[in-house]
Amino acid sequence: METLRFSAGWFFRSLGAGCTGYYLWAYQCPANDPYLDLDGDTDWILQYPPASDRKGGPALHWEAFREGIDDLRYIATLERLIEAHRHDARTTTLVVEAEKLLHDLAGSLDVARIQRDCVFLESAWDKAETLPDGRRVAEGRFRLPSGWTFERYDEAREAVAEFVTKIQAAAGDRP
């Protein structure tokens, strides 16, 4: 989930700087039990199908991707405010601090580690192994090796949002 949140959000301000779009391709062909990712098949579906007493609906992967899109919306909002109020005496200090925040946040993502260690299942779980019968199993949290936890994304968004409201208030903009 951290991979999808990163890919739809902070990716565009770090590893993917300069990219202008994102294409997410996902096979919607569950194998065995689509509600059990560790049954020997990695279903990686974004929309669970209805099954017996289960309603179906968005999977956590989809929700994490949406969180990344929201992260990027907050980042873009702050960047637009920075540009709009760069020469406004009421916001000069806040603009400088906001630029530093965005720079520091993007710089705190360990891009070199992502490029080196981001192997799909093997390196991103707390513990992953191949059983004697060939099945791969994993346990713990799936982690994008970026140096950030999922909670860190929330903290970063909150910090960005705080600057959005501070600059809007100082400039007399309506939120």
PDB file of C-alpha atoms in Angstrom:
ATOM      1  CA  MET A   1       0.000   0.000   0.000  1.00  0.00           C
ATOM      2  CA  GLU A   2       2.882   2.347   0.689  1.00  0.00           C
ATOM      3  CA  THR A   3       4.066   1.700  -2.868  1.00  0.00           C
ATOM      4  CA  LEU A   4       0.754   2.837  -4.333  1.00  0.00           C
ATOM      5  CA  ARG A   5       0.520   5.879  -2.076  1.00  0.00           C
ATOM      6  CA  PHE A   6       4.043   6.916  -3.039  1.00  0.00           C
ATOM      7  CA  SER A   7       3.444   6.218  -6.731  1.00  0.00           C
ATOM      8  CA  ALA A   8       0.382   8.464  -6.949  1.00  0.00           C
ATOM      9  CA  GLY A   9       1.773  11.262  -4.800  1.00  0.00           C
ATOM     10  CA  TRP A  10       5.300  11.982  -3.631  1.00  0.00           C
ATOM     11  CA  PHE A  11       6.750  10.050  -6.591  1.00  0.00           C
ATOM     12  CA  PHE A  12       6.051  13.122  -8.728  1.00  0.00           C
ATOM     13  CA  ARG A  13       8.146  15.318  -6.431  1.00  0.00           C
ATOM     14  CA  SER A  14      11.048  12.890  -5.981  1.00  0.00           C
ATOM     15  CA  LEU A  15      11.950   9.900  -8.159  1.00  0.00           C
ATOM     16  CA  GLY A  16       9.460  10.902 -10.878  1.00  0.00           C
ATOM     17  CA  ALA A  17      10.173  14.633 -10.949  1.00  0.00           C
ATOM     18  CA  GLY A  18       9.225  15.849 -14.397  1.00  0.00           C
ATOM     19  CA  CYS A  19       6.681  13.089 -15.038  1.00  0.00           C
ATOM     20  CA  THR A  20       3.303  14.414 -16.016  1.00  0.00           C
ATOM     21  CA  GLY A  21       1.139  11.337 -15.648  1.00  0.00           C
ATOM     22  CA  TYR A  22       0.694   7.886 -14.225  1.00  0.00           C
ATOM     23  CA  TYR A  23      -0.807   4.768 -15.740  1.00  0.00           C
ATOM     24  CA  LEU A  24      -1.982   2.074 -13.364  1.00  0.00           C
ATOM     25  CA  TRP A  25      -2.559  -1.319 -14.952  1.00  0.00           C
ATOM     26  CA  ALA A  26      -4.041  -4.030 -12.804  1.00  0.00           C
ATOM     27  CA  TYR A  27      -5.307  -7.427 -13.814  1.00  0.00           C
ATOM     28  CA  GLN A  28      -8.687  -8.110 -12.284  1.00  0.00           C
ATOM     29  CA  CYS A  29      -8.291 -11.882 -12.442  1.00  0.00           C
ATOM     30  CA  PRO A  30      -8.257 -13.245  -8.911  1.00  0.00           C
ATOM     31  CA  ALA A  31      -6.925 -16.742  -8.359  1.00  0.00           C
ATOM     32  CA  ASN A  32      -8.025 -19.005  -5.536  1.00  0.00           C
ATOM     33  CA  ASP A  33      -9.397 -16.692  -2.838  1.00  0.00           C
ATOM     34  CA  PRO A  34      -9.218 -13.023  -3.854  1.00  0.00           C
ATOM     35  CA  TYR A  35      -9.628 -12.092  -0.191  1.00  0.00           C
ATOM     36  CA  LEU A  36      -6.426 -13.908   0.770  1.00  0.00           C
ATOM     37  CA  ASP A  37      -3.311 -12.459  -0.876  1.00  0.00           C
ATOM     38  CA  LEU A  38      -1.005 -15.027   0.678  1.00  0.00           C
ATOM     39  CA  ASP A  39      -2.702 -18.175  -0.648  1.00  0.00           C
ATOM     40  CA  GLY A  40       0.079 -18.759  -3.162  1.00  0.00           C
ATOM     41  CA  ASP A  41      -1.252 -16.299  -5.735  1.00  0.00           C
ATOM     42  CA  THR A  42      -0.776 -12.567  -5.557  1.00  0.00           C
ATOM     43  CA  ASP A  43      -4.117 -11.273  -6.757  1.00  0.00           C
ATOM     44  CA  TRP A  44      -3.260  -7.568  -6.477  1.00  0.00           C
ATOM     45  CA  ILE A  45      -6.755  -6.453  -7.331  1.00  0.00           C
ATOM     46  CA  LEU A  46      -8.170  -3.009  -6.734  1.00  0.00           C
ATOM     47  CA  GLN A  47     -11.837  -3.958  -6.588  1.00  0.00           C
ATOM     48  CA  TYR A  48     -12.831  -7.119  -4.730  1.00  0.00           C
ATOM     49  CA  PRO A  49     -15.676  -8.996  -6.395  1.00  0.00           C
ATOM     50  CA  PRO A  50     -18.769  -9.948  -4.405  1.00  0.00           C
ATOM     51  CA  ALA A  51     -18.439 -13.469  -3.003  1.00  0.00           C
ATOM     52  CA  SER A  52     -21.029 -15.372  -0.948  1.00  0.00           C
ATOM     53  CA  ASP A  53     -21.675 -13.115   2.054  1.00  0.00           C
ATOM     54  CA  ARG A  54     -18.992 -10.557   1.104  1.00  0.00           C
ATOM     55  CA  LYS A  55     -20.139  -7.376  -0.588  1.00  0.00           C
ATOM     56  CA  GLY A  56     -17.047  -6.657  -2.644  1.00  0.00           C
ATOM     57  CA  GLY A  57     -15.726  -3.162  -3.141  1.00  0.00           C
ATOM     58  CA  PRO A  58     -12.509  -1.195  -3.124  1.00  0.00           C
ATOM     59  CA  ALA A  59      -9.441  -3.005  -1.852  1.00  0.00           C
ATOM     60  CA  LEU A  60      -6.866  -1.400   0.406  1.00  0.00           C
ATOM     61  CA  HIS A  61      -4.550  -1.012  -2.602  1.00  0.00           C
ATOM     62  CA  TRP A  62      -7.104   1.279  -4.270  1.00  0.00           C
ATOM     63  CA  GLU A  63      -7.599   3.311  -1.104  1.00  0.00           C
ATOM     64  CA  ALA A  64      -3.831   3.736  -0.739  1.00  0.00           C
ATOM     65  CA  PHE A  65      -3.600   4.915  -4.354  1.00  0.00           C
ATOM     66  CA  ARG A  66      -6.361   7.467  -3.656  1.00  0.00           C
ATOM     67  CA  GLU A  67      -4.399   8.668  -0.621  1.00  0.00           C
ATOM     68  CA  GLY A  68      -1.421   9.306  -2.909  1.00  0.00           C
ATOM     69  CA  ILE A  69      -3.598  11.308  -5.288  1.00  0.00           C
ATOM     70  CA  ASP A  70      -4.799  13.376  -2.341  1.00  0.00           C
ATOM     71  CA  ASP A  71      -1.185  13.902  -1.219  1.00  0.00           C
ATOM     72  CA  LEU A  72      -0.363  15.241  -4.672  1.00  0.00           C
ATOM     73  CA  ARG A  73      -3.416  17.533  -4.616  1.00  0.00           C
ATOM     74  CA  TYR A  74      -2.211  19.073  -1.349  1.00  0.00           C
ATOM     75  CA  ILE A  75       1.323  19.460  -2.712  1.00  0.00           C
ATOM     76  CA  ALA A  76       0.064  21.077  -5.926  1.00  0.00           C
ATOM     77  CA  THR A  77      -2.219  23.419  -3.960  1.00  0.00           C
ATOM     78  CA  LEU A  78       0.709  24.594  -1.852  1.00  0.00           C
ATOM     79  CA  GLU A  79       2.913  25.012  -4.937  1.00  0.00           C
ATOM     80  CA  ARG A  80       0.223  27.158  -6.610  1.00  0.00           C
ATOM     81  CA  LEU A  81      -0.092  29.305  -3.492  1.00  0.00           C
ATOM     82  CA  ILE A  82       3.682  29.718  -3.335  1.00  0.00           C
ATOM     83  CA  GLU A  83       3.750  30.949  -6.938  1.00  0.00           C
ATOM     84  CA  ALA A  84       0.721  33.207  -6.490  1.00  0.00           C
ATOM     85  CA  HIS A  85       2.106  34.876  -3.346  1.00  0.00           C
ATOM     86  CA  ARG A  86       5.841  34.741  -3.951  1.00  0.00           C
ATOM     87  CA  HIS A  87       6.115  38.559  -4.104  1.00  0.00           C
ATOM     88  CA  ASP A  88       3.435  39.359  -1.533  1.00  0.00           C
ATOM     89  CA  ALA A  89       5.032  41.068   1.471  1.00  0.00           C
ATOM     90  CA  ARG A  90       2.388  39.526   3.748  1.00  0.00           C
ATOM     91  CA  THR A  91       3.491  35.990   2.884  1.00  0.00           C
ATOM     92  CA  THR A  92       7.215  36.262   2.109  1.00  0.00           C
ATOM     93  CA  THR A  93       8.397  34.357   5.192  1.00  0.00           C
ATOM     94  CA  LEU A  94       5.688  31.703   4.868  1.00  0.00           C
ATOM     95  CA  VAL A  95       6.486  31.157   1.184  1.00  0.00           C
ATOM     96  CA  VAL A  96      10.173  30.604   1.963  1.00  0.00           C
ATOM     97  CA  GLU A  97       9.294  28.211   4.799  1.00  0.00           C
ATOM     98  CA  ALA A  98       6.797  26.338   2.609  1.00  0.00           C
ATOM     99  CA  GLU A  99       9.357  25.923  -0.185  1.00  0.00           C
ATOM    100  CA  LYS A 100      11.839  24.577   2.357  1.00  0.00           C
ATOM    101  CA  LEU A 101       9.231  22.170   3.710  1.00  0.00           C
ATOM    102  CA  LEU A 102       8.458  20.766   0.246  1.00  0.00           C
ATOM    103  CA  HIS A 103      12.150  20.488  -0.566  1.00  0.00           C
ATOM    104  CA  ASP A 104      12.964  18.786   2.748  1.00  0.00           C
ATOM    105  CA  LEU A 105      10.055  16.356   2.506  1.00  0.00           C
ATOM    106  CA  ALA A 106      10.915  15.299  -1.041  1.00  0.00           C
ATOM    107  CA  GLY A 107      14.583  15.060  -0.074  1.00  0.00           C
ATOM    108  CA  SER A 108      13.821  12.855   2.920  1.00  0.00           C
ATOM    109  CA  LEU A 109      12.546  10.080   0.656  1.00  0.00           C
ATOM    110  CA  ASP A 110      15.400   7.627   0.127  1.00  0.00           C
ATOM    111  CA  VAL A 111      15.249   7.488  -3.673  1.00  0.00           C
ATOM    112  CA  ALA A 112      18.559   5.649  -3.986  1.00  0.00           C
ATOM    113  CA  ARG A 113      17.287   2.923  -1.663  1.00  0.00           C
ATOM    114  CA  ILE A 114      14.031   2.625  -3.611  1.00  0.00           C
ATOM    115  CA  GLN A 115      15.982   2.185  -6.837  1.00  0.00           C
ATOM    116  CA  ARG A 116      18.332  -0.349  -5.249  1.00  0.00           C
ATOM    117  CA  ASP A 117      15.995  -2.384  -3.038  1.00  0.00           C
ATOM    118  CA  CYS A 118      12.509  -2.205  -4.513  1.00  0.00           C
ATOM    119  CA  VAL A 119      11.975  -5.815  -5.512  1.00  0.00           C
ATOM    120  CA  PHE A 120       8.271  -6.643  -5.567  1.00  0.00           C
ATOM    121  CA  LEU A 121       7.704  -9.071  -2.683  1.00  0.00           C
ATOM    122  CA  GLU A 122      11.103 -10.238  -1.600  1.00  0.00           C
ATOM    123  CA  SER A 123      12.593  -7.132  -0.014  1.00  0.00           C
ATOM    124  CA  ALA A 124       9.632  -5.070   1.051  1.00  0.00           C
ATOM    125  CA  TRP A 125       8.096  -7.160   3.825  1.00  0.00           C
ATOM    126  CA  ASP A 126       9.294  -7.418   7.401  1.00  0.00           C
ATOM    127  CA  LYS A 127       9.845 -11.120   6.706  1.00  0.00           C
ATOM    128  CA  ALA A 128       9.528 -12.969   3.392  1.00  0.00           C
ATOM    129  CA  GLU A 129      10.579 -16.456   2.432  1.00  0.00           C
ATOM    130  CA  THR A 130      10.010 -19.271  -0.015  1.00  0.00           C
ATOM    131  CA  LEU A 131       8.686 -22.452   1.531  1.00  0.00           C
ATOM    132  CA  PRO A 132      10.108 -25.873   0.546  1.00  0.00           C
ATOM    133  CA  ASP A 133       7.078 -26.485  -1.698  1.00  0.00           C
ATOM    134  CA  GLY A 134       7.850 -23.271  -3.642  1.00  0.00           C
ATOM    135  CA  ARG A 135       5.121 -21.069  -2.192  1.00  0.00           C
ATOM    136  CA  ARG A 136       6.198 -17.569  -1.221  1.00  0.00           C
ATOM    137  CA  VAL A 137       4.934 -16.228   2.080  1.00  0.00           C
ATOM    138  CA  ALA A 138       5.374 -12.930   3.838  1.00  0.00           C
ATOM    139  CA  GLU A 139       4.454 -11.428   7.155  1.00  0.00           C
ATOM    140  CA  GLY A 140       4.469  -8.075   8.844  1.00  0.00           C
ATOM    141  CA  ARG A 141       4.037  -4.812   6.997  1.00  0.00           C
ATOM    142  CA  PHE A 142       4.748  -4.365   3.315  1.00  0.00           C
ATOM    143  CA  ARG A 143       7.123  -1.444   3.106  1.00  0.00           C
ATOM    144  CA  LEU A 144       8.301   0.581   0.175  1.00  0.00           C
ATOM    145  CA  PRO A 145      11.982   1.045   1.024  1.00  0.00           C
ATOM    146  CA  SER A 146      11.685   4.845   0.963  1.00  0.00           C
ATOM    147  CA  GLY A 147      12.472   5.609   4.574  1.00  0.00           C
ATOM    148  CA  TRP A 148       8.855   6.645   5.175  1.00  0.00           C
ATOM    149  CA  THR A 149       6.128   4.735   6.974  1.00  0.00           C
ATOM    150  CA  PHE A 150       2.503   5.033   5.931  1.00  0.00           C
ATOM    151  CA  GLU A 151       2.021   7.280   8.961  1.00  0.00           C
ATOM    152  CA  ARG A 152       4.826   9.548   7.714  1.00  0.00           C
ATOM    153  CA  TYR A 153       2.784  10.247   4.575  1.00  0.00           C
ATOM    154  CA  ASP A 154      -0.058  11.457   6.817  1.00  0.00           C
ATOM    155  CA  GLU A 155       2.328  13.676   8.786  1.00  0.00           C
ATOM    156  CA  ALA A 156       3.749  15.137   5.567  1.00  0.00           C
ATOM    157  CA  ARG A 157       0.267  15.890   4.242  1.00  0.00           C
ATOM    158  CA  GLU A 158      -0.666  17.570   7.514  1.00  0.00           C
ATOM    159  CA  ALA A 159       2.454  19.760   7.364  1.00  0.00           C
ATOM    160  CA  VAL A 160       1.671  20.738   3.760  1.00  0.00           C
ATOM    161  CA  ALA A 161      -1.961  21.499   4.675  1.00  0.00           C
ATOM    162  CA  GLU A 162      -0.853  23.717   7.565  1.00  0.00           C
ATOM    163  CA  PHE A 163       1.157  25.879   5.171  1.00  0.00           C
ATOM    164  CA  VAL A 164      -1.760  26.045   2.751  1.00  0.00           C
ATOM    165  CA  THR A 165      -3.991  27.490   5.459  1.00  0.00           C
ATOM    166  CA  LYS A 166      -1.264  29.797   6.835  1.00  0.00           C
ATOM    167  CA  ILE A 167      -0.509  31.324   3.444  1.00  0.00           C
ATOM    168  CA  GLN A 168      -4.215  31.675   2.625  1.00  0.00           C
ATOM    169  CA  ALA A 169      -4.846  33.412   5.965  1.00  0.00           C
ATOM    170  CA  ALA A 170      -1.845  35.733   5.647  1.00  0.00           C
ATOM    171  CA  ALA A 171      -2.802  36.689   2.085  1.00  0.00           C
ATOM    172  CA  GLY A 172      -6.458  37.150   2.949  1.00  0.00           C
ATOM    173  CA  ASP A 173      -7.478  34.410   0.517  1.00  0.00           C
ATOM    174  CA  ARG A 174     -10.641  32.471   1.054  1.00  0.00           C
ATOM    175  CA  PRO A 175      -9.928  28.796   1.723  1.00  0.00           C
TER     176      PRO A 175
END
